[in-house]
PDB file of N, CA, C and O in Angstrom:
ATOM      1  N   MET A  23     -90.974 -91.335 -88.127  1.00 50.00           N
ATOM      2  CA  MET A  23     -92.267 -90.873 -86.779  1.00 50.00           C
ATOM      3  C   MET A  23     -91.517 -91.818 -85.743  1.00 50.00           C
ATOM      4  O   MET A  23     -91.311 -92.976 -85.684  1.00 50.00           O
ATOM      5  N   THR A  24     -90.393 -91.242 -83.923  1.00 51.00           N
ATOM      6  CA  THR A  24     -90.308 -91.696 -83.157  1.00 51.00           C
ATOM      7  C   THR A  24     -91.955 -91.749 -82.105  1.00 51.00           C
ATOM      8  O   THR A  24     -92.862 -91.064 -82.063  1.00 51.00           O
ATOM      9  N   THR A  25     -91.890 -93.481 -81.277  1.00 51.00           N
ATOM     10  CA  THR A  25     -93.259 -93.500 -80.607  1.00 51.00           C
ATOM     11  C   THR A  25     -93.048 -94.192 -78.979  1.00 51.00           C
ATOM     12  O   THR A  25     -91.770 -93.755 -79.205  1.00 51.00           O
ATOM     13  N   LEU A  26     -93.395 -92.996 -78.338  1.00 49.00           N
ATOM     14  CA  LEU A  26     -93.548 -93.079 -77.317  1.00 49.00           C
ATOM     15  C   LEU A  26     -93.548 -94.348 -76.472  1.00 49.00           C
ATOM     16  O   LEU A  26     -94.736 -95.600 -77.444  1.00 49.00           O
ATOM     17  N   PRO A  27     -92.359 -95.744 -75.616  1.00 50.00           N
ATOM     18  CA  PRO A  27     -93.022 -96.385 -74.771  1.00 50.00           C
ATOM     19  C   PRO A  27     -94.796 -96.004 -74.821  1.00 50.00           C
ATOM     20  O   PRO A  27     -94.819 -95.063 -74.117  1.00 50.00           O
ATOM     21  N   THR A  28     -95.116 -97.795 -73.912  1.00 60.00           N
ATOM     22  CA  THR A  28     -96.717 -97.012 -74.155  1.00 60.00           C
ATOM     23  C   THR A  28     -96.821 -97.561 -72.784  1.00 60.00           C
ATOM     24  O   THR A  28     -98.476 -97.233 -72.001  1.00 60.00           O
ATOM     25  N   THR A  29     -95.904 -97.500 -72.119  1.00 71.00           N
ATOM     26  CA  THR A  29     -96.068 -97.454 -70.117  1.00 71.00           C
ATOM     27  C   THR A  29     -96.423 -96.228 -69.840  1.00 71.00           C
ATOM     28  O   THR A  29     -96.111 -95.655 -70.302  1.00 71.00           O
ATOM     29  N   GLU A  30     -97.010 -96.033 -68.745  1.00 91.00           N
ATOM     30  CA  GLU A  30     -96.993 -94.889 -67.702  1.00 91.00           C
ATOM     31  C   GLU A  30     -96.331 -94.685 -67.087  1.00 91.00           C
ATOM     32  O   GLU A  30     -96.090 -93.853 -65.510  1.00 91.00           O
ATOM     33  N   ASN A  31     -95.542 -95.794 -66.395  1.00 95.00           N
ATOM     34  CA  ASN A  31     -94.867 -95.867 -65.128  1.00 95.00           C
ATOM     35  C   ASN A  31     -93.202 -95.885 -65.978  1.00 95.00           C
ATOM     36  O   ASN A  31     -93.004 -97.462 -66.562  1.00 95.00           O
ATOM     37  N   CYS A  32     -92.391 -94.842 -64.616  1.00 92.00           N
ATOM     38  CA  CYS A  32     -91.012 -95.356 -65.007  1.00 92.00           C
ATOM     39  C   CYS A  32     -90.425 -96.964 -65.494  1.00 92.00           C
ATOM     40  O   CYS A  32     -91.484 -96.883 -64.151  1.00 92.00           O
ATOM     41  N   THR A  33     -89.850 -97.820 -65.662  1.00 90.00           N
ATOM     42  CA  THR A  33     -89.926 -99.218 -66.032  1.00 90.00           C
ATOM     43  C   THR A  33     -88.115 -99.070 -65.356  1.00 90.00           C
ATOM     44  O   THR A  33     -87.814-100.681 -64.598  1.00 90.00           O
ATOM     45  N   GLN A  34     -87.945 -98.839 -64.199  1.00 87.00           N
ATOM     46  CA  GLN A  34     -86.758 -98.204 -63.048  1.00 87.00           C
ATOM     47  C   GLN A  34     -87.438 -98.089 -62.186  1.00 87.00           C
ATOM     48  O   GLN A  34     -86.843 -99.162 -61.742  1.00 87.00           O
ATOM     49  N   CYS A  35     -87.745 -97.246 -61.902  1.00 90.00           N
ATOM     50  CA  CYS A  35     -88.371 -97.009 -60.199  1.00 90.00           C
ATOM     51  C   CYS A  35     -89.658 -97.367 -59.540  1.00 90.00           C
ATOM     52  O   CYS A  35     -90.533 -97.817 -58.138  1.00 90.00           O
ATOM     53  N   GLY A  36     -90.479 -97.098 -61.447  1.00 93.00           N
ATOM     54  CA  GLY A  36     -92.185 -97.498 -61.107  1.00 93.00           C
ATOM     55  C   GLY A  36     -92.740 -96.753 -61.017  1.00 93.00           C
ATOM     56  O   GLY A  36     -94.363 -96.679 -61.312  1.00 93.00           O
ATOM     57  N   GLN A  37     -92.582 -95.345 -60.027  1.00 94.00           N
ATOM     58  CA  GLN A  37     -92.985 -94.035 -60.858  1.00 94.00           C
ATOM     59  C   GLN A  37     -93.591 -94.021 -61.558  1.00 94.00           C
ATOM     60  O   GLN A  37     -92.822 -93.581 -62.327  1.00 94.00           O
ATOM     61  N   PRO A  38     -94.874 -93.619 -62.147  1.00 96.00           N
ATOM     62  CA  PRO A  38     -95.782 -92.724 -62.060  1.00 96.00           C
ATOM     63  C   PRO A  38     -95.118 -91.712 -63.378  1.00 96.00           C
ATOM     64  O   PRO A  38     -94.118 -91.175 -62.774  1.00 96.00           O
ATOM     65  N   PHE A  39     -95.151 -91.682 -64.624  1.00 96.00           N
ATOM     66  CA  PHE A  39     -95.277 -90.304 -64.736  1.00 96.00           C
ATOM     67  C   PHE A  39     -94.735 -89.150 -64.497  1.00 96.00           C
ATOM     68  O   PHE A  39     -96.467 -88.984 -64.427  1.00 96.00           O
ATOM     69  N   ASP A  40     -94.947 -88.033 -64.739  1.00 95.00           N
ATOM     70  CA  ASP A  40     -95.820 -86.398 -64.827  1.00 95.00           C
ATOM     71  C   ASP A  40     -94.726 -85.317 -65.187  1.00 95.00           C
ATOM     72  O   ASP A  40     -94.149 -84.942 -65.078  1.00 95.00           O
ATOM     73  N   PRO A  41     -95.285 -85.524 -66.140  1.00 93.00           N
ATOM     74  CA  PRO A  41     -95.479 -84.601 -67.648  1.00 93.00           C
ATOM     75  C   PRO A  41     -95.231 -83.154 -66.882  1.00 93.00           C
ATOM     76  O   PRO A  41     -94.652 -82.614 -67.375  1.00 93.00           O
ATOM     77  N   THR A  42     -96.433 -83.100 -66.162  1.00 95.00           N
ATOM     78  CA  THR A  42     -95.147 -81.611 -65.483  1.00 95.00           C
ATOM     79  C   THR A  42     -94.418 -81.210 -64.999  1.00 95.00           C
ATOM     80  O   THR A  42     -93.559 -80.308 -64.975  1.00 95.00           O
ATOM     81  N   ASP A  43     -93.716 -82.655 -64.524  1.00 94.00           N
ATOM     82  CA  ASP A  43     -92.252 -82.103 -63.474  1.00 94.00           C
ATOM     83  C   ASP A  43     -91.273 -82.362 -64.903  1.00 94.00           C
ATOM     84  O   ASP A  43     -90.542 -82.992 -65.046  1.00 94.00           O
ATOM     85  N   LYS A  44     -91.118 -81.105 -65.479  1.00 90.00           N
ATOM     86  CA  LYS A  44     -89.783 -80.722 -66.098  1.00 90.00           C
ATOM     87  C   LYS A  44     -87.865 -80.830 -65.864  1.00 90.00           C
ATOM     88  O   LYS A  44     -87.505 -80.243 -66.141  1.00 90.00           O
ATOM     89  N   ARG A  45     -87.974 -80.712 -64.110  1.00 93.00           N
ATOM     90  CA  ARG A  45     -86.733 -80.652 -63.682  1.00 93.00           C
ATOM     91  C   ARG A  45     -85.928 -81.332 -64.906  1.00 93.00           C
ATOM     92  O   ARG A  45     -86.429 -82.202 -64.833  1.00 93.00           O
ATOM     93  N   PHE A  46     -84.642 -81.318 -64.375  1.00 90.00           N
ATOM     94  CA  PHE A  46     -83.627 -81.605 -65.073  1.00 90.00           C
ATOM     95  C   PHE A  46     -83.776 -83.189 -64.431  1.00 90.00           C
ATOM     96  O   PHE A  46     -83.618 -84.264 -65.204  1.00 90.00           O
ATOM     97  N   ASP A  47     -83.719 -83.526 -62.589  1.00 91.00           N
ATOM     98  CA  ASP A  47     -83.901 -84.937 -62.081  1.00 91.00           C
ATOM     99  C   ASP A  47     -85.892 -84.920 -61.720  1.00 91.00           C
ATOM    100  O   ASP A  47     -85.619 -85.560 -60.745  1.00 91.00           O
ATOM    101  N   GLY A  48     -86.553 -85.006 -62.535  1.00 94.00           N
ATOM    102  CA  GLY A  48     -87.714 -84.926 -62.989  1.00 94.00           C
ATOM    103  C   GLY A  48     -88.479 -85.812 -63.017  1.00 94.00           C
ATOM    104  O   GLY A  48     -88.296 -86.442 -63.547  1.00 94.00           O
ATOM    105  N   ARG A  49     -90.143 -86.300 -62.666  1.00 95.00           N
ATOM    106  CA  ARG A  49     -90.133 -87.793 -63.020  1.00 95.00           C
ATOM    107  C   ARG A  49     -91.026 -87.648 -64.137  1.00 95.00           C
ATOM    108  O   ARG A  49     -91.977 -88.522 -64.109  1.00 95.00           O
ATOM    109  N   ALA A  50     -90.751 -86.079 -65.565  1.00 95.00           N
ATOM    110  CA  ALA A  50     -91.078 -86.090 -66.588  1.00 95.00           C
ATOM    111  C   ALA A  50     -90.100 -87.859 -67.262  1.00 95.00           C
ATOM    112  O   ALA A  50     -89.083 -88.515 -66.632  1.00 95.00           O
ATOM    113  N   ARG A  51     -90.500 -87.971 -68.223  1.00 93.00           N
ATOM    114  CA  ARG A  51     -90.007 -89.628 -69.427  1.00 93.00           C
ATOM    115  C   ARG A  51     -89.279 -88.900 -70.030  1.00 93.00           C
ATOM    116  O   ARG A  51     -89.183 -87.393 -70.078  1.00 93.00           O
ATOM    117  N   HIS A  52     -88.024 -89.429 -70.101  1.00 90.00           N
ATOM    118  CA  HIS A  52     -86.838 -89.013 -70.247  1.00 90.00           C
ATOM    119  C   HIS A  52     -86.320 -88.905 -71.895  1.00 90.00           C
ATOM    120  O   HIS A  52     -86.892 -90.091 -72.475  1.00 90.00           O
ATOM    121  N   GLY A  53     -86.312 -87.767 -72.055  1.00 88.00           N
ATOM    122  CA  GLY A  53     -87.297 -87.894 -74.585  1.00 88.00           C
ATOM    123  C   GLY A  53     -87.635 -89.468 -74.186  1.00 88.00           C
ATOM    124  O   GLY A  53     -89.266 -88.870 -74.150  1.00 88.00           O
ATOM    125  N   THR A  54     -87.711 -90.273 -75.486  1.00 87.00           N
ATOM    126  CA  THR A  54     -88.507 -90.923 -75.932  1.00 87.00           C
ATOM    127  C   THR A  54     -87.974 -92.411 -75.241  1.00 87.00           C
ATOM    128  O   THR A  54     -88.556 -94.094 -75.520  1.00 87.00           O
ATOM    129  N   THR A  55     -87.570 -92.622 -73.526  1.00 87.00           N
ATOM    130  CA  THR A  55     -87.279 -93.996 -73.356  1.00 87.00           C
ATOM    131  C   THR A  55     -88.419 -94.232 -71.952  1.00 87.00           C
ATOM    132  O   THR A  55     -89.018 -93.285 -72.295  1.00 87.00           O
ATOM    133  N   PRO A  56     -88.065 -95.690 -71.617  1.00 90.00           N
ATOM    134  CA  PRO A  56     -89.392 -95.864 -70.660  1.00 90.00           C
ATOM    135  C   PRO A  56     -88.120 -95.463 -69.409  1.00 90.00           C
ATOM    136  O   PRO A  56     -89.967 -96.201 -68.043  1.00 90.00           O
ATOM    137  N   PHE A  57     -88.025 -94.830 -69.123  1.00 90.00           N
ATOM    138  CA  PHE A  57     -87.192 -93.952 -68.488  1.00 90.00           C
ATOM    139  C   PHE A  57     -87.627 -93.128 -67.615  1.00 90.00           C
ATOM    140  O   PHE A  57     -87.653 -91.526 -68.165  1.00 90.00           O
ATOM    141  N   CYS A  58     -87.751 -92.559 -66.156  1.00 92.00           N
ATOM    142  CA  CYS A  58     -87.838 -91.452 -65.974  1.00 92.00           C
ATOM    143  C   CYS A  58     -86.737 -90.049 -65.938  1.00 92.00           C
ATOM    144  O   CYS A  58     -85.943 -90.733 -65.917  1.00 92.00           O
ATOM    145  N   ARG A  59     -86.884 -88.682 -65.440  1.00 91.00           N
ATOM    146  CA  ARG A  59     -85.148 -88.277 -65.344  1.00 91.00           C
ATOM    147  C   ARG A  59     -84.506 -88.091 -64.510  1.00 91.00           C
ATOM    148  O   ARG A  59     -83.091 -88.769 -64.493  1.00 91.00           O
ATOM    149  N   ARG A  60     -85.277 -89.479 -63.194  1.00 91.00           N
ATOM    150  CA  ARG A  60     -84.450 -89.094 -61.783  1.00 91.00           C
ATOM    151  C   ARG A  60     -83.237 -89.749 -61.773  1.00 91.00           C
ATOM    152  O   ARG A  60     -82.542 -90.612 -61.409  1.00 91.00           O
ATOM    153  N   CYS A  61     -84.241 -91.366 -62.666  1.00 88.00           N
ATOM    154  CA  CYS A  61     -82.993 -92.548 -62.609  1.00 88.00           C
ATOM    155  C   CYS A  61     -81.881 -92.412 -63.667  1.00 88.00           C
ATOM    156  O   CYS A  61     -81.536 -92.882 -63.613  1.00 88.00           O
ATOM    157  N   VAL A  62     -82.431 -91.481 -64.653  1.00 87.00           N
ATOM    158  CA  VAL A  62     -81.842 -91.148 -66.447  1.00 87.00           C
ATOM    159  C   VAL A  62     -80.394 -90.431 -65.156  1.00 87.00           C
ATOM    160  O   VAL A  62     -79.762 -90.405 -65.430  1.00 87.00           O
ATOM    161  N   ASP A  63     -80.946 -89.275 -64.613  1.00 85.00           N
ATOM    162  CA  ASP A  63     -79.758 -88.412 -64.031  1.00 85.00           C
ATOM    163  C   ASP A  63     -79.023 -89.236 -62.557  1.00 85.00           C
ATOM    164  O   ASP A  63     -78.225 -89.171 -62.381  1.00 85.00           O
ATOM    165  N   ARG A  64     -79.243 -89.817 -61.725  1.00 81.00           N
ATOM    166  CA  ARG A  64     -78.650 -91.076 -60.874  1.00 81.00           C
ATOM    167  C   ARG A  64     -78.099 -91.817 -62.106  1.00 81.00           C
ATOM    168  O   ARG A  64     -77.298 -92.064 -61.530  1.00 81.00           O
ATOM    169  N   CYS A  65     -78.163 -92.539 -62.988  1.00 77.00           N
ATOM    170  CA  CYS A  65     -76.981 -93.290 -63.641  1.00 77.00           C
ATOM    171  C   CYS A  65     -76.576 -92.797 -63.639  1.00 77.00           C
ATOM    172  O   CYS A  65     -75.620 -93.144 -63.572  1.00 77.00           O
ATOM    173  N   HIS A  66     -76.149 -91.292 -64.981  1.00 64.00           N
ATOM    174  CA  HIS A  66     -75.496 -91.318 -65.218  1.00 64.00           C
ATOM    175  C   HIS A  66     -74.411 -90.202 -63.967  1.00 64.00           C
ATOM    176  O   HIS A  66     -73.719 -89.932 -64.383  1.00 64.00           O
ATOM    177  N   GLU A  67     -74.335 -90.891 -62.799  1.00 59.00           N
ATOM    178  CA  GLU A  67     -73.840 -90.037 -61.780  1.00 59.00           C
ATOM    179  C   GLU A  67     -72.798 -90.500 -61.065  1.00 59.00           C
ATOM    180  O   GLU A  67     -72.149 -90.603 -60.671  1.00 59.00           O
ATOM    181  N   SER A  68     -73.277 -92.443 -62.053  1.00 59.00           N
ATOM    182  CA  SER A  68     -72.856 -93.282 -61.030  1.00 59.00           C
ATOM    183  C   SER A  68     -71.346 -93.379 -61.609  1.00 59.00           C
ATOM    184  O   SER A  68     -70.543 -92.530 -62.870  1.00 59.00           O
ATOM    185  N   THR A  69     -69.588 -93.171 -60.531  1.00 59.00           N
ATOM    186  CA  THR A  69     -68.599 -93.264 -60.945  1.00 59.00           C
ATOM    187  C   THR A  69     -67.984 -94.911 -60.801  1.00 59.00           C
ATOM    188  O   THR A  69     -67.116 -94.863 -61.004  1.00 59.00           O
ATOM    189  N   ASP A  70     -68.224 -95.575 -60.909  1.00 61.00           N
ATOM    190  CA  ASP A  70     -68.745 -96.804 -60.400  1.00 61.00           C
ATOM    191  C   ASP A  70     -67.258 -97.655 -62.146  1.00 61.00           C
ATOM    192  O   ASP A  70     -69.014 -97.210 -63.398  1.00 61.00           O
ATOM    193  N   PHE A  71     -66.644 -98.171 -62.292  1.00 62.00           N
ATOM    194  CA  PHE A  71     -65.816 -98.342 -63.399  1.00 62.00           C
ATOM    195  C   PHE A  71     -67.132 -99.410 -63.998  1.00 62.00           C
ATOM    196  O   PHE A  71     -67.649-100.503 -65.219  1.00 62.00           O
ATOM    197  N   ALA A  72     -67.573-100.148 -63.368  1.00 64.00           N
ATOM    198  CA  ALA A  72     -68.087-101.789 -63.765  1.00 64.00           C
ATOM    199  C   ALA A  72     -69.642-101.479 -63.537  1.00 64.00           C
ATOM    200  O   ALA A  72     -70.518-102.275 -63.730  1.00 64.00           O
ATOM    201  N   HIS A  73     -69.942 -99.678 -63.935  1.00 65.00           N
ATOM    202  CA  HIS A  73     -71.505 -99.645 -63.824  1.00 65.00           C
ATOM    203  C   HIS A  73     -72.146-100.414 -64.910  1.00 65.00           C
ATOM    204  O   HIS A  73     -71.796-100.661 -65.595  1.00 65.00           O
ATOM    205  N   LYS A  74     -73.038-101.514 -64.442  1.00 68.00           N
ATOM    206  CA  LYS A  74     -74.710-101.610 -65.547  1.00 68.00           C
ATOM    207  C   LYS A  74     -75.370-101.547 -64.836  1.00 68.00           C
ATOM    208  O   LYS A  74     -75.934-102.008 -63.735  1.00 68.00           O
ATOM    209  N   CYS A  75     -76.305-101.192 -65.296  1.00 73.00           N
ATOM    210  CA  CYS A  75     -77.406-101.119 -65.487  1.00 73.00           C
ATOM    211  C   CYS A  75     -78.401-101.289 -66.707  1.00 73.00           C
ATOM    212  O   CYS A  75     -78.051-100.993 -67.830  1.00 73.00           O
ATOM    213  N   ALA A  76     -79.814-101.164 -66.086  1.00 70.00           N
ATOM    214  CA  ALA A  76     -81.154-101.587 -67.888  1.00 70.00           C
ATOM    215  C   ALA A  76     -81.610 -99.227 -67.962  1.00 70.00           C
ATOM    216  O   ALA A  76     -81.169-100.101 -69.376  1.00 70.00           O
ATOM    217  N   ILE A  77     -80.662 -98.528 -67.999  1.00 73.00           N
ATOM    218  CA  ILE A  77     -81.038 -97.620 -68.184  1.00 73.00           C
ATOM    219  C   ILE A  77     -79.787 -97.806 -69.239  1.00 73.00           C
ATOM    220  O   ILE A  77     -79.410 -97.565 -70.733  1.00 73.00           O
ATOM    221  N   CYS A  78     -78.540 -98.064 -68.963  1.00 71.00           N
ATOM    222  CA  CYS A  78     -77.044 -97.769 -69.571  1.00 71.00           C
ATOM    223  C   CYS A  78     -77.030 -98.641 -70.890  1.00 71.00           C
ATOM    224  O   CYS A  78     -76.502 -98.424 -71.936  1.00 71.00           O
ATOM    225  N   HIS A  79     -77.578 -99.970 -70.171  1.00 65.00           N
ATOM    226  CA  HIS A  79     -77.557-101.062 -71.522  1.00 65.00           C
ATOM    227  C   HIS A  79     -78.702-102.178 -72.232  1.00 65.00           C
ATOM    228  O   HIS A  79     -79.492-102.385 -72.416  1.00 65.00           O
ATOM    229  N   GLN A  80     -79.718-100.497 -72.088  1.00 60.00           N
ATOM    230  CA  GLN A  80     -81.097-100.600 -72.868  1.00 60.00           C
ATOM    231  C   GLN A  80     -81.726-101.043 -74.336  1.00 60.00           C
ATOM    232  O   GLN A  80     -81.462-102.177 -74.405  1.00 60.00           O
ATOM    233  N   ASP A  81     -80.123-101.261 -74.994  1.00 52.00           N
ATOM    234  CA  ASP A  81     -80.305-101.572 -76.246  1.00 52.00           C
ATOM    235  C   ASP A  81     -79.419-102.561 -76.264  1.00 52.00           C
ATOM    236  O   ASP A  81     -79.380-103.105 -77.395  1.00 52.00           O
ATOM    237  N   GLN A  82     -78.779-103.488 -75.011  1.00 46.00           N
ATOM    238  CA  GLN A  82     -78.102-105.246 -75.644  1.00 46.00           C
ATOM    239  C   GLN A  82     -79.174-105.579 -74.861  1.00 46.00           C
ATOM    240  O   GLN A  82     -78.565-107.212 -74.128  1.00 46.00           O
ATOM    241  N   ALA A  83     -80.163-104.910 -74.125  1.00 44.00           N
ATOM    242  CA  ALA A  83     -80.750-106.339 -73.463  1.00 44.00           C
ATOM    243  C   ALA A  83     -81.698-106.543 -74.520  1.00 44.00           C
ATOM    244  O   ALA A  83     -81.547-107.091 -74.943  1.00 44.00           O
TER     245      ALA A  83
END
């Protein structure tokens, strides 16, 4: 059984999660991560070859 992180805010941008905002780039939690959908969406839009951030490398932190 997977449990959600205990934080109520996105650990990347600090905005409170909004479970009613289910847009692709909204403020709901992205899956079981501690990040909102907006931060995850912006992260994966990066085209920088040397791109590194907390979202992409959360399992290596």
